[in-house]
Amino acid sequence: DAQHKAASAPSAPRAARLPPVLFLLAGLPPVLFLAAQAWAIGRVERVATGVVLYFVAFAMANGFVPRLAPLFERRGLFGMDINKKGSPEGDVKIPEALGLVPATVYIMCLCLLHVDNEEGGINTLMYTAALASVTFMILLGFSDDVLDLKWRYKLVLPLVGCLPLLANYTGHTTVIVPKPLRFLLDGRHLISLGYLYHLYMALLSIFCTNAINIYAGINGIEVGQSVVIGIFVLFHAALQLNPGIPKESLEVVRANNFFAADLMLPFVGAALGLLRHNGYPSVVFVGDTFCYFAGMCFAMTAILGHFSETLLLFFIPQIINFLYSLPQLFGIIPCPRHRLPKYNTETKKLEAVKSHLTLINLVLLITGPMTEKNLCILLVAFQVVCCAAGYTLRILALKYLL
């Protein structure tokens, strides 16, 4: 969303990057907490492979992204940073679609997890379903980067990609009725939605794969928001291993969350490896490949891990961005191809464009002009606050309403 093709422009110089260890450490708290929770119930070996793959995925993504970036550029997959238009940095060619690299690393990690759990006697059918769905979405994302698909295809194809998830979903199709509303159902606390619940999960897949894609446009925001969501998913999975309250079918709950942790550990590692090169100032663009890949990772983890309702609490900024964008997404208000802020060459700050209905522009309308780096930091911090607030609401709802 933040770049356009240019045939003659200098290539992106190798900008100084922060040390890899800083990015690796950013994802370490949930990894260590998960290991501690598994240790507390005597099952640390169940997360050992996933923890190792967190480090492996980071190392591979961090190492291969800068090495493969020139190849993408030579094949014509590059863009210009529109948020720096009018400055020397805005005339530099930046390789794009590099989200393909961590996505490929992730598929390799899933294959290893499949083999490891198969040897451990664990049912691997869900790993096969996850592999099929995420591979399809990576193909769709890369096709979009190369072919620039129309929006109608972007909305329909994720539905096809989520079919393996729905076919292998073995969880409940009921929802808990809030206590204040149970009198309407003769005191019943559960209501079965049947196929409507499957429709909800299909729509969740479509939303997740597109929500990150339309909440984009500044250096590091796509990967930054994904890392934050992934970290909170890991914390949620860790907490469910040893919930501290009586749970029916506790072993089933633990198995579901071990599976969710397996899917998220290599994702967070690979995303952090990519973030090191995509953060401000970006030397690579992630493309739609990463957005669809990340969205499907979250959707399949939540659906197969049986916490699809909780996942939406981690998508509060994306929901706000979607609702605020609706008039343009449905054509009520003209929708330009790039709904980005305006770069002021004198102040070197981004300024809001009122007619561009995105959360990024809304924040700039509230705060005033900001540098791109500070804006990204603020939006990622907002993601952290919203995820924490959403999970707090979940805890309060379970205690007082459900």
Coordinates of C-alpha atoms in Angstrom, one line a residue:
D1 CA 0.0 0.0 0.0
A2 CA 3.0 2.3 0.5
Q3 CA 5.0 1.9 -2.7
H4 CA 4.8 2.1 -6.5
K5 CA 7.0 0.8 -9.2
A6 CA 9.8 2.8 -10.8
A7 CA 12.1 1.6 -13.5
S8 CA 15.1 3.9 -12.9
A9 CA 16.1 4.7 -9.3
P10 CA 19.0 3.9 -7.1
S11 CA 18.8 0.8 -5.0
A12 CA 18.3 0.9 -1.3
P13 CA 21.5 1.3 0.6
R14 CA 22.3 -1.0 3.5
A15 CA 21.1 1.0 6.4
A16 CA 22.5 0.4 9.9
R17 CA 20.3 -2.1 11.7
L18 CA 19.8 -2.6 15.4
P19 CA 21.6 -5.7 16.8
P20 CA 19.6 -9.0 16.1
V21 CA 19.7 -9.8 19.8
L22 CA 17.4 -6.9 20.6
F23 CA 14.7 -8.2 18.3
L24 CA 15.2 -11.8 19.6
L25 CA 14.8 -10.6 23.2
A26 CA 11.6 -8.8 22.3
G27 CA 9.8 -12.1 21.8
L28 CA 11.5 -13.9 24.7
P29 CA 9.1 -13.1 27.6
P30 CA 6.1 -15.1 26.2
V31 CA 8.5 -17.9 25.1
L32 CA 10.0 -18.2 28.6
F33 CA 6.5 -17.9 30.3
L34 CA 5.2 -20.6 28.0
A35 CA 8.2 -22.9 28.9
A36 CA 7.6 -22.1 32.7
Q37 CA 4.0 -23.0 32.5
A38 CA 4.7 -26.2 30.7
W39 CA 7.4 -27.0 33.3
A40 CA 4.9 -26.4 36.1
I41 CA 2.6 -29.2 34.7
G42 CA 5.5 -31.5 33.9
R43 CA 5.1 -31.2 30.1
V44 CA 8.1 -29.0 29.1
E45 CA 9.1 -31.5 26.4
R46 CA 5.9 -30.7 24.6
V47 CA 7.0 -27.1 23.8
A48 CA 10.7 -27.8 23.4
T49 CA 10.6 -28.2 19.7
G50 CA 8.5 -25.1 19.2
V51 CA 10.9 -23.0 21.4
V52 CA 13.9 -24.2 19.4
L53 CA 12.1 -23.3 16.2
Y54 CA 11.4 -19.8 17.5
F55 CA 15.2 -19.2 17.5
V56 CA 15.7 -21.1 14.2
A57 CA 12.9 -19.1 12.4
F58 CA 14.4 -15.8 13.6
A59 CA 17.9 -16.7 12.5
M60 CA 16.8 -17.9 9.1
A61 CA 14.4 -14.9 8.4
N62 CA 17.0 -12.4 9.7
G63 CA 19.7 -14.0 7.6
F64 CA 17.9 -14.7 4.3
V65 CA 15.9 -11.5 3.9
P66 CA 18.9 -9.2 3.2
R67 CA 20.5 -11.9 1.0
L68 CA 17.5 -12.5 -1.2
A69 CA 16.3 -8.9 -1.4
P70 CA 18.6 -8.1 -4.4
L71 CA 17.2 -11.0 -6.3
F72 CA 13.6 -9.7 -5.8
E73 CA 14.8 -6.3 -7.0
R74 CA 16.5 -7.6 -10.1
R75 CA 13.2 -9.4 -11.0
G76 CA 11.3 -6.1 -10.9
L77 CA 9.8 -6.6 -7.4
F78 CA 10.6 -3.3 -5.9
G79 CA 8.8 -0.1 -4.9
M80 CA 9.4 3.5 -3.8
D81 CA 8.6 4.8 -0.3
I82 CA 5.7 7.2 -0.9
N83 CA 6.0 8.5 2.7
K84 CA 9.3 9.9 1.8
K85 CA 8.3 11.3 -1.6
G86 CA 10.2 14.6 -2.4
S87 CA 13.3 13.6 -0.4
P88 CA 16.3 11.6 -1.6
E89 CA 15.1 8.6 0.3
G90 CA 11.9 8.7 -1.7
D91 CA 13.8 8.0 -5.0
V92 CA 15.4 4.8 -3.7
K93 CA 14.3 1.4 -5.0
I94 CA 13.3 -0.9 -2.1
P95 CA 12.8 -4.6 -2.7
E96 CA 9.3 -5.7 -1.9
A97 CA 7.3 -9.0 -1.4
L98 CA 10.0 -10.0 1.1
G99 CA 7.3 -11.4 3.3
L100 CA 7.7 -14.5 1.1
V101 CA 11.0 -15.3 3.0
P102 CA 9.6 -15.6 6.6
A103 CA 6.5 -17.3 5.1
T104 CA 8.7 -20.0 3.5
V105 CA 10.7 -20.4 6.7
Y106 CA 7.4 -20.8 8.6
I107 CA 6.3 -23.6 6.2
M108 CA 9.6 -25.4 6.9
C109 CA 9.0 -25.1 10.6
L110 CA 5.5 -26.5 10.4
C111 CA 6.8 -29.5 8.4
L112 CA 9.3 -30.2 11.2
L113 CA 6.6 -29.8 13.9
H114 CA 4.4 -32.2 11.9
V115 CA 7.2 -34.9 11.8
D116 CA 8.2 -34.3 15.5
N117 CA 4.6 -34.7 16.8
E118 CA 3.9 -37.6 14.5
E119 CA 6.8 -39.5 16.1
G120 CA 5.5 -38.4 19.5
G121 CA 2.2 -40.1 18.9
I122 CA 0.2 -36.9 18.5
N123 CA -2.6 -36.5 16.0
T124 CA -1.1 -34.5 13.2
L125 CA -4.3 -34.0 11.1
M126 CA -4.6 -30.4 12.3
Y127 CA -1.0 -29.7 11.3
T128 CA -1.8 -30.9 7.8
A129 CA -4.9 -28.6 7.7
A130 CA -2.8 -25.6 8.9
L131 CA -0.1 -26.3 6.3
A132 CA -2.7 -26.5 3.5
S133 CA -4.4 -23.2 4.6
V134 CA -1.3 -21.1 5.2
T135 CA 0.4 -22.3 1.9
F136 CA -2.7 -21.3 -0.1
M137 CA -2.7 -17.9 1.5
I138 CA 1.0 -17.3 0.9
L139 CA 0.4 -18.2 -2.8
L140 CA -2.5 -15.7 -2.9
G141 CA -0.4 -13.0 -1.3
F142 CA 2.6 -13.5 -3.6
S143 CA 0.2 -13.6 -6.6
D144 CA -1.3 -10.3 -5.4
D145 CA 2.2 -8.8 -5.2
V146 CA 3.0 -9.9 -8.7
L147 CA -0.4 -9.6 -10.5
D148 CA -2.1 -6.9 -8.3
L149 CA -5.3 -8.9 -7.9
K150 CA -8.7 -7.1 -7.7
W151 CA -10.4 -6.8 -4.3
R152 CA -13.2 -9.2 -5.2
Y153 CA -10.6 -12.0 -5.5
K154 CA -9.0 -11.0 -2.3
L155 CA -12.3 -11.4 -0.5
V156 CA -13.3 -14.7 -2.1
L157 CA -10.0 -16.6 -2.1
P158 CA -9.4 -16.6 1.7
L159 CA -12.7 -18.4 2.0
V160 CA -11.2 -21.2 -0.1
G161 CA -8.0 -21.1 1.9
C162 CA -9.9 -21.6 5.2
L163 CA -11.8 -24.7 4.0
P164 CA -9.2 -27.2 5.4
L165 CA -9.5 -25.4 8.8
L166 CA -13.3 -25.8 8.8
A167 CA -13.2 -29.4 7.6
N168 CA -10.9 -30.3 10.5
Y169 CA -12.6 -28.3 13.2
T170 CA -13.7 -30.6 16.0
G171 CA -14.6 -28.1 18.7
H172 CA -17.9 -26.8 20.0
T173 CA -20.4 -24.7 18.0
T174 CA -22.0 -23.2 21.0
V175 CA -21.7 -19.8 22.7
I176 CA -22.2 -18.9 26.3
V177 CA -25.2 -16.7 27.0
P178 CA -24.3 -13.7 29.3
K179 CA -26.0 -14.0 32.7
P180 CA -28.2 -10.9 32.2
L181 CA -29.7 -12.4 29.0
R182 CA -30.4 -15.9 30.2
F183 CA -33.9 -15.2 31.3
L184 CA -34.8 -14.8 27.6
L185 CA -33.8 -18.5 27.0
D186 CA -35.4 -20.0 30.1
G187 CA -32.2 -19.9 32.1
R188 CA -30.0 -21.8 29.5
H189 CA -26.4 -20.7 29.6
L190 CA -25.4 -22.3 26.2
I191 CA -26.9 -21.9 22.8
S192 CA -25.9 -23.9 19.7
L193 CA -25.2 -22.0 16.5
G194 CA -24.5 -25.1 14.4
Y195 CA -23.4 -24.1 10.9
L196 CA -23.7 -20.4 11.8
Y197 CA -20.6 -20.9 13.9
H198 CA -18.7 -22.3 10.9
L199 CA -19.8 -19.3 8.9
Y200 CA -18.4 -17.1 11.7
M201 CA -15.1 -18.9 11.5
A202 CA -15.0 -18.5 7.7
L203 CA -15.7 -14.8 8.1
L204 CA -13.0 -14.6 10.8
S205 CA -10.5 -16.0 8.3
I206 CA -11.5 -13.5 5.6
F207 CA -11.3 -10.6 8.1
C208 CA -7.9 -11.6 9.6
T209 CA -6.3 -12.0 6.2
N210 CA -7.5 -8.6 5.0
A211 CA -7.4 -6.6 8.3
I212 CA -3.6 -6.4 8.4
N213 CA -3.5 -5.7 4.7
I214 CA -5.6 -2.5 5.0
Y215 CA -3.9 -1.4 8.2
A216 CA -0.6 -0.7 6.5
G217 CA 1.4 2.0 4.7
I218 CA 4.2 3.1 7.0
N219 CA 7.6 1.4 7.7
G220 CA 7.2 -1.5 10.1
I221 CA 3.5 -1.3 10.9
E222 CA 2.4 -4.5 9.2
V223 CA 5.0 -6.6 10.9
G224 CA 5.0 -4.7 14.2
Q225 CA 1.2 -5.2 14.8
S226 CA 1.6 -8.9 13.8
V227 CA 4.4 -9.4 16.3
V228 CA 2.3 -7.9 19.1
I229 CA -0.7 -10.0 18.3
G230 CA 1.5 -13.1 18.1
I231 CA 3.0 -12.4 21.5
F232 CA -0.4 -12.0 23.2
V233 CA -1.6 -15.3 21.5
L234 CA 1.4 -17.0 23.1
F235 CA 0.7 -15.5 26.5
H236 CA -3.0 -16.7 26.2
A237 CA -1.9 -20.2 25.3
A238 CA 0.6 -20.3 28.2
L239 CA -2.1 -19.1 30.7
Q240 CA -4.5 -21.8 29.5
L241 CA -2.0 -24.6 30.2
N242 CA -2.3 -24.0 33.9
P243 CA -5.5 -21.9 34.3
G244 CA -5.7 -22.1 38.1
I245 CA -9.5 -22.7 37.9
P246 CA -11.4 -26.0 37.4
K247 CA -11.9 -26.8 33.7
E248 CA -13.8 -29.5 32.1
S249 CA -11.7 -31.7 29.9
L250 CA -8.5 -30.0 31.1
E251 CA -6.3 -32.2 29.0
V252 CA -8.2 -31.3 25.8
V253 CA -7.8 -27.6 26.7
R254 CA -4.1 -28.1 27.2
A255 CA -3.7 -30.1 23.9
N256 CA -5.4 -27.2 22.0
N257 CA -3.1 -24.6 23.5
F258 CA 0.0 -26.7 23.0
F259 CA -1.0 -26.8 19.4
A260 CA -1.6 -23.0 19.3
A261 CA 1.8 -22.5 20.8
D262 CA 3.4 -24.7 18.2
L263 CA 1.9 -22.6 15.4
M264 CA 2.8 -19.2 17.0
L265 CA 6.4 -19.8 18.2
P266 CA 8.0 -20.0 14.7
F267 CA 5.7 -17.3 13.4
V268 CA 6.8 -14.8 16.0
G269 CA 10.4 -15.7 15.5
A270 CA 10.2 -15.3 11.7
A271 CA 8.3 -12.0 12.0
L272 CA 10.9 -10.6 14.3
G273 CA 13.6 -11.6 11.9
L274 CA 11.7 -9.7 9.1
L275 CA 11.0 -6.7 11.4
R276 CA 14.7 -6.0 11.8
H277 CA 14.9 -5.1 8.1
N278 CA 11.4 -3.7 7.6
G279 CA 11.4 -1.4 10.6
Y280 CA 12.1 2.3 10.1
P281 CA 13.9 3.1 7.8
S282 CA 12.8 0.1 5.8
V283 CA 15.3 -1.6 3.5
V284 CA 12.7 -4.1 2.3
F285 CA 8.9 -4.0 1.9
V286 CA 6.9 -7.0 3.1
G287 CA 4.2 -6.9 0.4
D288 CA 0.8 -8.5 0.5
T289 CA 2.5 -11.8 0.9
F290 CA 3.2 -11.2 4.6
C291 CA -0.2 -9.6 5.3
Y292 CA -2.1 -12.6 4.1
F293 CA 0.4 -15.1 5.6
A294 CA 0.1 -13.4 9.0
G295 CA -3.6 -13.1 8.9
M296 CA -4.1 -16.8 8.1
C297 CA -1.6 -17.8 10.8
F298 CA -3.8 -16.0 13.4
A299 CA -7.0 -17.4 12.0
M300 CA -5.9 -21.0 11.8
T301 CA -4.3 -20.8 15.3
A302 CA -7.5 -19.5 16.8
I303 CA -9.8 -21.8 14.9
L304 CA -7.9 -25.0 15.4
G305 CA -6.8 -23.9 18.9
H306 CA -10.5 -23.2 19.8
F307 CA -10.2 -19.6 20.9
S308 CA -11.6 -17.8 17.9
E309 CA -13.7 -15.4 20.0
T310 CA -10.6 -14.4 22.1
L311 CA -8.6 -13.6 19.0
L312 CA -10.9 -10.7 18.1
L313 CA -10.0 -9.0 21.4
F314 CA -6.4 -8.8 20.0
F315 CA -7.6 -7.2 16.8
I316 CA -9.2 -4.1 18.3
P317 CA -7.1 -1.5 16.3
Q318 CA -7.7 -3.5 13.1
I319 CA -11.5 -3.5 13.8
I320 CA -11.4 0.3 14.4
N321 CA -9.5 0.7 11.2
F322 CA -11.9 -1.5 9.3
L323 CA -15.0 0.3 10.6
Y324 CA -13.5 3.7 10.0
S325 CA -12.6 2.6 6.4
L326 CA -16.1 1.2 5.6
P327 CA -17.3 4.3 3.6
Q328 CA -14.3 4.0 1.3
L329 CA -14.2 0.2 1.2
F330 CA -17.8 0.1 0.0
G331 CA -17.4 3.0 -2.5
I332 CA -19.6 5.5 -0.6
I333 CA -16.7 7.9 -0.6
P334 CA -14.0 7.8 -3.4
C335 CA -11.2 5.4 -2.4
P336 CA -7.7 6.2 -3.8
R337 CA -5.3 3.4 -4.3
H338 CA -2.9 4.7 -1.6
R339 CA -4.7 6.1 1.5
L340 CA -1.5 7.4 3.0
P341 CA -0.6 10.5 5.1
K342 CA 1.1 13.4 3.3
Y343 CA 4.9 13.8 3.7
N344 CA 6.0 17.4 4.4
T345 CA 9.4 17.8 2.9
E346 CA 10.2 20.8 5.1
T347 CA 9.3 19.4 8.5
K348 CA 10.1 15.8 7.5
K349 CA 6.8 14.8 9.2
L350 CA 3.7 13.0 8.1
E351 CA 0.5 15.0 8.0
A352 CA -3.1 13.6 8.0
V353 CA -5.2 13.5 4.9
K354 CA -8.8 13.9 6.0
S355 CA -10.2 12.2 3.0
H356 CA -8.1 9.1 3.6
L357 CA -10.2 7.1 6.1
T358 CA -7.6 4.9 7.9
L359 CA -6.6 4.6 11.6
I360 CA -3.1 6.0 10.6
N361 CA -4.6 9.2 9.4
L362 CA -7.1 9.4 12.2
V363 CA -4.2 9.2 14.7
L364 CA -2.4 12.0 12.9
L365 CA -5.6 14.1 13.0
I366 CA -5.7 13.7 16.8
T367 CA -2.0 14.1 17.5
G368 CA -0.9 16.4 14.7
P369 CA 2.1 15.8 12.4
M370 CA 4.6 13.2 13.5
T371 CA 7.7 11.6 12.1
E372 CA 7.1 8.2 10.5
K373 CA 9.3 6.5 13.1
N374 CA 7.4 8.0 16.0
L375 CA 4.0 7.3 14.4
C376 CA 4.9 3.6 14.0
I377 CA 6.0 3.4 17.6
L378 CA 2.8 5.0 18.8
L379 CA 0.6 2.7 16.7
V380 CA 2.5 -0.4 17.9
A381 CA 2.2 0.8 21.5
F382 CA -1.6 1.4 20.9
Q383 CA -1.7 -2.3 19.7
V384 CA -0.1 -3.4 22.9
V385 CA -2.6 -1.4 25.0
C386 CA -5.6 -2.6 23.1
C387 CA -4.5 -6.3 23.3
A388 CA -3.9 -5.9 27.1
A389 CA -7.3 -4.2 27.5
G390 CA -9.1 -6.8 25.4
Y391 CA -7.6 -9.6 27.4
T392 CA -8.6 -7.9 30.6
L393 CA -12.1 -7.6 29.4
R394 CA -12.1 -11.3 28.7
I395 CA -11.1 -12.1 32.2
L396 CA -13.7 -9.7 33.7
A397 CA -16.4 -11.2 31.3
L398 CA -15.6 -14.7 32.4
K399 CA -15.8 -13.7 36.0
Y400 CA -18.9 -11.6 36.1
L401 CA -20.9 -12.1 32.9
L402 CA -20.5 -15.7 31.8

